[in-house]
Structures are given as structure tokens and as C-alpha cells.
């Protein structure tokens, strides 16, 4: 049985297959011949945190693959009244064919994998957001390969991505891991104290991947020559108590039009959303022709369907 908790849970050839499948599912969406690999299956979507894109794209995706999605908000389950995650995981895996989980500690996902008997998908933890990162690279590959799936992977190799702001968050970690896998340079720029953690550096080493990331407190240096500039909220879910300090420290790392002008000609802007316009990015950049944030959001559906199809076939 396969699980998808981190970017490196699939090999590079498998990532290429997932991107090709996503392109096929995207162009064939709604056609009668669409494959239904989750036929007669029920998948639970267990969410400990808020979500718009992830929960809806997984619900629609499971349904379109022939399965039944069951939304499980953690605060409506017995877990909110003290039932253990161990018992919850054991019970859910007796009913369901797979679990998509959004949680705080990444170790909860690993625990469910150990206890349960069904595939587990990471729908965001404090540590990583792998469904988002596969989608982000797929969205770029679509553009840079001019829609030719045979060129998806080579179109990414050697590119430079600048990630600004909270360079210690789950999205930054996922870019570090995904970038090393796909041969993409990841130039991080944020305040001192937000350097990549020992955990993510250790993960690269454990996966035998050479680092492709760098860290600088100078946003201009990170953005110079970048083929894509991206950011994420400065206050991730669970970090609300640090809001004031983070807004103050990260203010120099706002993505605005002046900064975008320093990137490579034709550079894209991306953001996993939700965006806090006026904080990590200006509305002008979000609305600019460089911004591909809604293609990025749409592609969550196609890429996650490809991931689920791949897990169902394992
Ligand atoms: N990008 C993302 O995961 O969005 P949601 O939090 O709305 O799911
Ligand atoms: N870093 C953000 C991503 C939201 C999709 C968070 O964890 O809240």
C-alpha cells in the first residue's frame, strides 16, 4: 500500500506519470469515457484546520473518480471530546478505502499510516503541503512545456523560483524538497531566524537529494533572474499568536510590482491562496498578467485526481 505524506514518497518517473495523468484528466474532464478508479470506494477527508480549495477539490475529485467523499471535520468527531487519534485511525480505516488528512503535527499523519490499513494523503501539515507543491510544479510545467506532457520534466529543470516571506513554513519546506527532486533552484528570502529547519535539511539528506535551495535576507537577490516569484501568508494556520511580530518582520518581503520587475522577463507570480492582499502581496501583482494563481488553484483538482488514481492502482 502506498501513502503520500511528502514530495519524495513518489519517484521522479512516478511524478512524471502523475503530471501526464493530470493533463489527461484535465482535458478529458466530464467526458463519458472518464476513468473511475475509485468506483464503489469511500474516502474520508479528515480536517483539523480550515480549508476552501483542498476540501472542495478533494470532494469533487473523489466523486469524479467514481468514489464517495465523506467530509470529516475533526471538531465534529468524538476526537474533539477526547477519543484518541489511535482509536480514530483504527476505526476509520475499517470503513474507508482511503484518508485525506489536514492536520497540525506531521507526526499525526505518520501515526495514522502506522495504525491504519488504508492509503493516507497529506492535505497539509505544519511541515509540508505536497499536494500543493505537485500542483505548482505541474502548473509551471504546463506553461513552460507549451502543454506538451513529454516535455513537462525537462521544462522545469534548471529554472529558478524565488520564495519570499515566511521561509520556514510548510510551503517553503515543500518547495525545498520538490525543487531538489525536480532540479529547480529555490531562492528563499525572509527575515533572519526563518532559515530552513534542521528537519527539512535532514529530509533532503535522508532522501539522498542534493540541496538546490539558498537563503538570503535580501529579497532583491532572491528575485533576480527568477522564472517564478511566489509567496505565502505570513501567518500560517496555528501561528496566530505571532501575528504582530511576523507582520513587522516580514514587511520588507512583500511581493509588489517593483520587486516583480527585478525577476526574469515573463516571470510568473504564484500563491497557494488564500492571499492576504496588502500583506505578503499587493493586489496589483495578484491582478497582473504575471499572476497564474487561479490556474494554480484549478489544477489542484486535476493533480490530486492523478495522485488518487496512482494510489488506487498501487
Ligand atoms: N491552498 C490551499 O491549500 O488552500 P485551502 O487552505 O483553501 O485548502
Ligand atoms: N502556509 C499556509 C498555507 C495555507 C494553504 C498555512 O499553513 O496556513
PDB file of N, CA and C in Angstrom, residues 183-265:
ATOM      1  N   UNK A 183      15.104  19.347  -9.801  1.00  0.00           N
ATOM      2  CA  UNK A 183      16.220  20.102 -10.375  1.00  0.00           C
ATOM      3  C   UNK A 183      15.908  21.580 -10.556  1.00  0.00           C
ATOM      4  N   UNK A 184      15.133  22.143  -9.637  1.00  0.00           N
ATOM      5  CA  UNK A 184      14.749  23.561  -9.701  1.00  0.00           C
ATOM      6  C   UNK A 184      15.429  24.311  -8.552  1.00  0.00           C
ATOM      7  N   UNK A 185      16.022  25.449  -8.891  1.00  0.00           N
ATOM      8  CA  UNK A 185      16.667  26.268  -7.849  1.00  0.00           C
ATOM      9  C   UNK A 185      15.591  26.987  -7.042  1.00  0.00           C
ATOM     10  N   UNK A 186      15.708  26.941  -5.711  1.00  0.00           N
ATOM     11  CA  UNK A 186      14.733  27.604  -4.836  1.00  0.00           C
ATOM     12  C   UNK A 186      15.478  28.669  -4.029  1.00  0.00           C
ATOM     13  N   UNK A 187      15.282  29.939  -4.394  1.00  0.00           N
ATOM     14  CA  UNK A 187      15.944  31.050  -3.698  1.00  0.00           C
ATOM     15  C   UNK A 187      14.959  31.606  -2.674  1.00  0.00           C
ATOM     16  N   UNK A 188      15.241  31.335  -1.402  1.00  0.00           N
ATOM     17  CA  UNK A 188      14.347  31.774  -0.319  1.00  0.00           C
ATOM     18  C   UNK A 188      14.829  33.117   0.199  1.00  0.00           C
ATOM     19  N   UNK A 189      13.887  33.993   0.503  1.00  0.00           N
ATOM     20  CA  UNK A 189      14.280  35.246   1.141  1.00  0.00           C
ATOM     21  C   UNK A 189      13.256  35.648   2.197  1.00  0.00           C
ATOM     22  N   UNK A 190      13.746  35.781   3.418  1.00  0.00           N
ATOM     23  CA  UNK A 190      12.886  36.146   4.538  1.00  0.00           C
ATOM     24  C   UNK A 190      13.746  36.699   5.655  1.00  0.00           C
ATOM     25  N   UNK A 191      13.120  37.063   6.771  1.00  0.00           N
ATOM     26  CA  UNK A 191      13.889  37.634   7.882  1.00  0.00           C
ATOM     27  C   UNK A 191      14.845  36.617   8.509  1.00  0.00           C
ATOM     28  N   UNK A 192      15.913  37.117   9.096  1.00  0.00           N
ATOM     29  CA  UNK A 192      16.818  36.239   9.843  1.00  0.00           C
ATOM     30  C   UNK A 192      15.996  35.523  10.914  1.00  0.00           C
ATOM     31  N   UNK A 193      16.295  34.283  11.127  1.00  0.00           N
ATOM     32  CA  UNK A 193      15.524  33.494  12.095  1.00  0.00           C
ATOM     33  C   UNK A 193      14.517  32.582  11.409  1.00  0.00           C
ATOM     34  N   UNK A 194      14.300  32.779  10.095  1.00  0.00           N
ATOM     35  CA  UNK A 194      13.349  31.943   9.352  1.00  0.00           C
ATOM     36  C   UNK A 194      14.077  31.061   8.330  1.00  0.00           C
ATOM     37  N   UNK A 195      15.332  30.728   8.611  1.00  0.00           N
ATOM     38  CA  UNK A 195      16.094  29.844   7.731  1.00  0.00           C
ATOM     39  C   UNK A 195      15.463  28.443   7.766  1.00  0.00           C
ATOM     40  N   UNK A 196      15.639  27.658   6.703  1.00  0.00           N
ATOM     41  CA  UNK A 196      15.087  26.298   6.687  1.00  0.00           C
ATOM     42  C   UNK A 196      15.557  25.478   7.892  1.00  0.00           C
ATOM     43  N   UNK A 197      14.644  24.682   8.420  1.00  0.00           N
ATOM     44  CA  UNK A 197      14.898  23.957   9.678  1.00  0.00           C
ATOM     45  C   UNK A 197      15.846  22.776   9.467  1.00  0.00           C
ATOM     46  N   UNK A 198      16.356  22.299  10.590  1.00  0.00           N
ATOM     47  CA  UNK A 198      17.189  21.085  10.550  1.00  0.00           C
ATOM     48  C   UNK A 198      16.363  19.917  10.016  1.00  0.00           C
ATOM     49  N   UNK A 199      15.061  19.923  10.301  1.00  0.00           N
ATOM     50  CA  UNK A 199      14.219  18.797   9.874  1.00  0.00           C
ATOM     51  C   UNK A 199      14.162  18.698   8.355  1.00  0.00           C
ATOM     52  N   UNK A 200      13.970  19.816   7.670  1.00  0.00           N
ATOM     53  CA  UNK A 200      13.840  19.735   6.200  1.00  0.00           C
ATOM     54  C   UNK A 200      15.207  19.477   5.571  1.00  0.00           C
ATOM     55  N   UNK A 201      16.257  20.012   6.184  1.00  0.00           N
ATOM     56  CA  UNK A 201      17.607  19.737   5.655  1.00  0.00           C
ATOM     57  C   UNK A 201      17.932  18.245   5.839  1.00  0.00           C
ATOM     58  N   UNK A 202      17.500  17.697   6.978  1.00  0.00           N
ATOM     59  CA  UNK A 202      17.705  16.274   7.243  1.00  0.00           C
ATOM     60  C   UNK A 202      16.902  15.399   6.276  1.00  0.00           C
ATOM     61  N   UNK A 203      15.717  15.878   5.908  1.00  0.00           N
ATOM     62  CA  UNK A 203      14.878  15.110   4.971  1.00  0.00           C
ATOM     63  C   UNK A 203      15.558  14.996   3.605  1.00  0.00           C
ATOM     64  N   UNK A 204      16.156  16.099   3.140  1.00  0.00           N
ATOM     65  CA  UNK A 204      16.885  16.059   1.863  1.00  0.00           C
ATOM     66  C   UNK A 204      17.989  15.008   1.939  1.00  0.00           C
ATOM     67  N   UNK A 205      18.735  15.041   3.046  1.00  0.00           N
ATOM     68  CA  UNK A 205      19.842  14.094   3.202  1.00  0.00           C
ATOM     69  C   UNK A 205      19.298  12.659   3.239  1.00  0.00           C
ATOM     70  N   UNK A 206      18.202  12.453   3.981  1.00  0.00           N
ATOM     71  CA  UNK A 206      17.629  11.105   4.095  1.00  0.00           C
ATOM     72  C   UNK A 206      17.175  10.589   2.734  1.00  0.00           C
ATOM     73  N   UNK A 207      16.724  11.506   1.866  1.00  0.00           N
ATOM     74  CA  UNK A 207      16.264  11.103   0.536  1.00  0.00           C
ATOM     75  C   UNK A 207      17.411  11.089  -0.481  1.00  0.00           C
ATOM     76  N   UNK A 208      18.628  11.394  -0.029  1.00  0.00           N
ATOM     77  CA  UNK A 208      19.779  11.381  -0.937  1.00  0.00           C
ATOM     78  C   UNK A 208      19.715  12.473  -1.988  1.00  0.00           C
ATOM     79  N   UNK A 209      19.084  13.599  -1.645  1.00  0.00           N
ATOM     80  CA  UNK A 209      18.938  14.693  -2.614  1.00  0.00           C
ATOM     81  C   UNK A 209      19.916  15.825  -2.308  1.00  0.00           C
ATOM     82  N   UNK A 210      20.590  16.311  -3.344  1.00  0.00           N
ATOM     83  CA  UNK A 210      21.472  17.469  -3.164  1.00  0.00           C
ATOM     84  C   UNK A 210      20.602  18.715  -3.021  1.00  0.00           C
ATOM     85  N   UNK A 211      20.891  19.576  -2.037  1.00  0.00           N
ATOM     86  CA  UNK A 211      20.070  20.788  -1.868  1.00  0.00           C
ATOM     87  C   UNK A 211      20.157  21.697  -3.101  1.00  0.00           C
ATOM     88  N   UNK A 212      19.019  22.280  -3.484  1.00  0.00           N
ATOM     89  CA  UNK A 212      19.022  23.273  -4.574  1.00  0.00           C
ATOM     90  C   UNK A 212      18.559  24.624  -4.032  1.00  0.00           C
ATOM     91  N   UNK A 213      18.423  24.747  -2.694  1.00  0.00           N
ATOM     92  CA  UNK A 213      17.919  25.979  -2.099  1.00  0.00           C
ATOM     93  C   UNK A 213      19.059  26.870  -1.621  1.00  0.00           C
ATOM     94  N   UNK A 214      18.751  28.151  -1.506  1.00  0.00           N
ATOM     95  CA  UNK A 214      19.649  29.103  -0.858  1.00  0.00           C
ATOM     96  C   UNK A 214      18.762  30.016  -0.015  1.00  0.00           C
ATOM     97  N   UNK A 215      19.357  30.668   0.967  1.00  0.00           N
ATOM     98  CA  UNK A 215      18.590  31.587   1.820  1.00  0.00           C
ATOM     99  C   UNK A 215      19.311  32.919   1.886  1.00  0.00           C
ATOM    100  N   UNK A 216      18.542  34.008   1.729  1.00  0.00           N
ATOM    101  CA  UNK A 216      19.120  35.346   1.832  1.00  0.00           C
ATOM    102  C   UNK A 216      18.109  36.255   2.529  1.00  0.00           C
ATOM    103  N   UNK A 217      18.610  37.236   3.255  1.00  0.00           N
ATOM    104  CA  UNK A 217      17.688  38.218   3.837  1.00  0.00           C
ATOM    105  C   UNK A 217      17.419  39.357   2.839  1.00  0.00           C
ATOM    106  N   UNK A 218      18.052  39.286   1.649  1.00  0.00           N
ATOM    107  CA  UNK A 218      17.894  40.337   0.632  1.00  0.00           C
ATOM    108  C   UNK A 218      16.909  39.874  -0.450  1.00  0.00           C
ATOM    109  N   UNK A 219      15.675  40.412  -0.465  1.00  0.00           N
ATOM    110  CA  UNK A 219      14.683  39.918  -1.427  1.00  0.00           C
ATOM    111  C   UNK A 219      15.104  40.157  -2.887  1.00  0.00           C
ATOM    112  N   UNK A 220      15.820  41.254  -3.133  1.00  0.00           N
ATOM    113  CA  UNK A 220      16.263  41.564  -4.499  1.00  0.00           C
ATOM    114  C   UNK A 220      17.175  40.467  -5.039  1.00  0.00           C
ATOM    115  N   UNK A 221      18.051  39.988  -4.175  1.00  0.00           N
ATOM    116  CA  UNK A 221      18.987  38.927  -4.585  1.00  0.00           C
ATOM    117  C   UNK A 221      18.227  37.643  -4.957  1.00  0.00           C
ATOM    118  N   UNK A 222      17.204  37.309  -4.167  1.00  0.00           N
ATOM    119  CA  UNK A 222      16.440  36.083  -4.436  1.00  0.00           C
ATOM    120  C   UNK A 222      15.666  36.191  -5.748  1.00  0.00           C
ATOM    121  N   UNK A 223      15.115  37.366  -6.010  1.00  0.00           N
ATOM    122  CA  UNK A 223      14.204  37.522  -7.150  1.00  0.00           C
ATOM    123  C   UNK A 223      14.958  37.690  -8.473  1.00  0.00           C
ATOM    124  N   UNK A 224      16.199  38.189  -8.393  1.00  0.00           N
ATOM    125  CA  UNK A 224      16.959  38.465  -9.620  1.00  0.00           C
ATOM    126  C   UNK A 224      17.049  37.219 -10.501  1.00  0.00           C
ATOM    127  N   UNK A 225      16.530  37.342 -11.734  1.00  0.00           N
ATOM    128  CA  UNK A 225      16.613  36.233 -12.698  1.00  0.00           C
ATOM    129  C   UNK A 225      15.626  35.103 -12.429  1.00  0.00           C
ATOM    130  N   UNK A 226      14.711  35.278 -11.469  1.00  0.00           N
ATOM    131  CA  UNK A 226      13.769  34.189 -11.157  1.00  0.00           C
ATOM    132  C   UNK A 226      12.732  34.038 -12.269  1.00  0.00           C
ATOM    133  N   UNK A 227      12.407  32.769 -12.595  1.00  0.00           N
ATOM    134  CA  UNK A 227      11.384  32.478 -13.608  1.00  0.00           C
ATOM    135  C   UNK A 227       9.992  32.480 -12.988  1.00  0.00           C
ATOM    136  N   UNK A 228       9.942  32.366 -11.686  1.00  0.00           N
ATOM    137  CA  UNK A 228       8.656  32.439 -10.969  1.00  0.00           C
ATOM    138  C   UNK A 228       8.935  32.997  -9.581  1.00  0.00           C
ATOM    139  N   UNK A 229       8.056  33.917  -9.158  1.00  0.00           N
ATOM    140  CA  UNK A 229       8.159  34.501  -7.815  1.00  0.00           C
ATOM    141  C   UNK A 229       6.914  34.063  -7.056  1.00  0.00           C
ATOM    142  N   UNK A 230       7.093  33.578  -5.831  1.00  0.00           N
ATOM    143  CA  UNK A 230       5.901  33.200  -5.074  1.00  0.00           C
ATOM    144  C   UNK A 230       6.055  33.547  -3.604  1.00  0.00           C
ATOM    145  N   UNK A 231       4.933  33.522  -2.943  1.00  0.00           N
ATOM    146  CA  UNK A 231       4.907  33.809  -1.519  1.00  0.00           C
ATOM    147  C   UNK A 231       3.758  33.030  -0.898  1.00  0.00           C
ATOM    148  N   UNK A 232       3.623  33.159   0.397  1.00  0.00           N
ATOM    149  CA  UNK A 232       2.543  32.507   1.136  1.00  0.00           C
ATOM    150  C   UNK A 232       2.169  33.474   2.262  1.00  0.00           C
ATOM    151  N   UNK A 233       1.062  33.184   2.916  1.00  0.00           N
ATOM    152  CA  UNK A 233       0.660  34.046   4.032  1.00  0.00           C
ATOM    153  C   UNK A 233       1.802  34.141   5.056  1.00  0.00           C
ATOM    154  N   UNK A 234       1.871  35.266   5.732  1.00  0.00           N
ATOM    155  CA  UNK A 234       2.905  35.439   6.754  1.00  0.00           C
ATOM    156  C   UNK A 234       2.522  34.768   8.073  1.00  0.00           C
ATOM    157  N   UNK A 235       1.213  34.521   8.224  1.00  0.00           N
ATOM    158  CA  UNK A 235       0.735  33.891   9.465  1.00  0.00           C
ATOM    159  C   UNK A 235      -0.022  32.620   9.080  1.00  0.00           C
ATOM    160  N   UNK A 236       0.676  31.510   9.101  1.00  0.00           N
ATOM    161  CA  UNK A 236       0.034  30.233   8.756  1.00  0.00           C
ATOM    162  C   UNK A 236      -0.929  29.814   9.858  1.00  0.00           C
ATOM    163  N   UNK A 237      -1.815  28.875   9.503  1.00  0.00           N
ATOM    164  CA  UNK A 237      -2.783  28.369  10.478  1.00  0.00           C
ATOM    165  C   UNK A 237      -2.043  27.759  11.669  1.00  0.00           C
ATOM    166  N   UNK A 238      -2.392  28.228  12.840  1.00  0.00           N
ATOM    167  CA  UNK A 238      -1.731  27.749  14.057  1.00  0.00           C
ATOM    168  C   UNK A 238      -0.699  28.724  14.595  1.00  0.00           C
ATOM    169  N   UNK A 239      -0.344  29.754  13.780  1.00  0.00           N
ATOM    170  CA  UNK A 239       0.697  30.705  14.185  1.00  0.00           C
ATOM    171  C   UNK A 239       0.107  32.056  14.596  1.00  0.00           C
ATOM    172  N   UNK A 240      -1.193  32.104  14.826  1.00  0.00           N
ATOM    173  CA  UNK A 240      -1.888  33.377  15.032  1.00  0.00           C
ATOM    174  C   UNK A 240      -1.304  34.191  16.184  1.00  0.00           C
ATOM    175  N   UNK A 241      -0.790  33.537  17.200  1.00  0.00           N
ATOM    176  CA  UNK A 241      -0.255  34.266  18.365  1.00  0.00           C
ATOM    177  C   UNK A 241       0.959  35.114  17.984  1.00  0.00           C
ATOM    178  N   UNK A 242       1.617  34.781  16.861  1.00  0.00           N
ATOM    179  CA  UNK A 242       2.823  35.521  16.441  1.00  0.00           C
ATOM    180  C   UNK A 242       2.507  36.595  15.406  1.00  0.00           C
ATOM    181  N   UNK A 243       1.215  36.849  15.187  1.00  0.00           N
ATOM    182  CA  UNK A 243       0.811  37.706  14.066  1.00  0.00           C
ATOM    183  C   UNK A 243       1.533  39.057  14.031  1.00  0.00           C
ATOM    184  N   UNK A 244       1.508  39.798  15.142  1.00  0.00           N
ATOM    185  CA  UNK A 244       2.082  41.157  15.145  1.00  0.00           C
ATOM    186  C   UNK A 244       3.558  41.129  14.776  1.00  0.00           C
ATOM    187  N   UNK A 245       4.296  40.242  15.428  1.00  0.00           N
ATOM    188  CA  UNK A 245       5.747  40.162  15.197  1.00  0.00           C
ATOM    189  C   UNK A 245       6.050  39.774  13.753  1.00  0.00           C
ATOM    190  N   UNK A 246       5.305  38.813  13.232  1.00  0.00           N
ATOM    191  CA  UNK A 246       5.545  38.349  11.869  1.00  0.00           C
ATOM    192  C   UNK A 246       5.262  39.456  10.849  1.00  0.00           C
ATOM    193  N   UNK A 247       4.162  40.169  11.032  1.00  0.00           N
ATOM    194  CA  UNK A 247       3.834  41.243  10.084  1.00  0.00           C
ATOM    195  C   UNK A 247       4.942  42.288  10.058  1.00  0.00           C
ATOM    196  N   UNK A 248       5.479  42.579  11.226  1.00  0.00           N
ATOM    197  CA  UNK A 248       6.559  43.573  11.320  1.00  0.00           C
ATOM    198  C   UNK A 248       7.838  43.045  10.652  1.00  0.00           C
ATOM    199  N   UNK A 249       8.213  41.818  10.973  1.00  0.00           N
ATOM    200  CA  UNK A 249       9.479  41.260  10.459  1.00  0.00           C
ATOM    201  C   UNK A 249       9.424  41.005   8.951  1.00  0.00           C
ATOM    202  N   UNK A 250       8.245  40.648   8.446  1.00  0.00           N
ATOM    203  CA  UNK A 250       8.169  40.200   7.040  1.00  0.00           C
ATOM    204  C   UNK A 250       7.799  41.320   6.079  1.00  0.00           C
ATOM    205  N   UNK A 251       7.482  42.496   6.621  1.00  0.00           N
ATOM    206  CA  UNK A 251       7.066  43.615   5.749  1.00  0.00           C
ATOM    207  C   UNK A 251       8.047  43.877   4.591  1.00  0.00           C
ATOM    208  N   UNK A 252       9.378  43.787   4.785  1.00  0.00           N
ATOM    209  CA  UNK A 252      10.293  44.048   3.649  1.00  0.00           C
ATOM    210  C   UNK A 252      10.219  42.996   2.538  1.00  0.00           C
ATOM    211  N   UNK A 253       9.466  41.920   2.783  1.00  0.00           N
ATOM    212  CA  UNK A 253       9.453  40.812   1.815  1.00  0.00           C
ATOM    213  C   UNK A 253       8.136  40.756   1.030  1.00  0.00           C
ATOM    214  N   UNK A 254       7.369  41.842   1.065  1.00  0.00           N
ATOM    215  CA  UNK A 254       6.114  41.883   0.294  1.00  0.00           C
ATOM    216  C   UNK A 254       6.428  41.779  -1.205  1.00  0.00           C
ATOM    217  N   UNK A 255       5.669  40.970  -1.927  1.00  0.00           N
ATOM    218  CA  UNK A 255       5.829  40.896  -3.383  1.00  0.00           C
ATOM    219  C   UNK A 255       4.980  42.016  -3.997  1.00  0.00           C
ATOM    220  N   UNK A 256       5.673  43.000  -4.578  1.00  0.00           N
ATOM    221  CA  UNK A 256       4.990  44.130  -5.226  1.00  0.00           C
ATOM    222  C   UNK A 256       5.543  44.294  -6.644  1.00  0.00           C
ATOM    223  N   UNK A 257       5.003  45.270  -7.369  1.00  0.00           N
ATOM    224  CA  UNK A 257       5.385  45.408  -8.789  1.00  0.00           C
ATOM    225  C   UNK A 257       6.860  45.751  -8.937  1.00  0.00           C
ATOM    226  N   UNK A 258       7.411  46.542  -8.021  1.00  0.00           N
ATOM    227  CA  UNK A 258       8.839  46.886  -8.096  1.00  0.00           C
ATOM    228  C   UNK A 258       9.694  45.623  -8.025  1.00  0.00           C
ATOM    229  N   UNK A 259       9.311  44.740  -7.114  1.00  0.00           N
ATOM    230  CA  UNK A 259      10.082  43.502  -6.946  1.00  0.00           C
ATOM    231  C   UNK A 259       9.908  42.598  -8.175  1.00  0.00           C
ATOM    232  N   UNK A 260       8.681  42.500  -8.682  1.00  0.00           N
ATOM    233  CA  UNK A 260       8.433  41.640  -9.857  1.00  0.00           C
ATOM    234  C   UNK A 260       9.263  42.105 -11.052  1.00  0.00           C
ATOM    235  N   UNK A 261       9.502  43.407 -11.155  1.00  0.00           N
ATOM    236  CA  UNK A 261      10.296  43.935 -12.283  1.00  0.00           C
ATOM    237  C   UNK A 261      11.746  43.439 -12.248  1.00  0.00           C
ATOM    238  N   UNK A 262      12.203  43.006 -11.066  1.00  0.00           N
ATOM    239  CA  UNK A 262      13.586  42.527 -10.956  1.00  0.00           C
ATOM    240  C   UNK A 262      13.730  41.044 -11.334  1.00  0.00           C
ATOM    241  N   UNK A 263      12.579  40.374 -11.529  1.00  0.00           N
ATOM    242  CA  UNK A 263      12.618  38.949 -11.912  1.00  0.00           C
ATOM    243  C   UNK A 263      12.937  38.846 -13.406  1.00  0.00           C
ATOM    244  N   UNK A 264      13.070  37.609 -13.913  1.00  0.00           N
ATOM    245  CA  UNK A 264      13.341  37.402 -15.343  1.00  0.00           C
ATOM    246  C   UNK A 264      12.155  37.912 -16.166  1.00  0.00           C
ATOM    247  N   UNK A 265      12.403  38.355 -17.403  1.00  0.00           N
ATOM    248  CA  UNK A 265      11.281  38.768 -18.253  1.00  0.00           C
ATOM    249  C   UNK A 265      10.298  37.602 -18.410  1.00  0.00           C
TER     250      UNK A 265
END
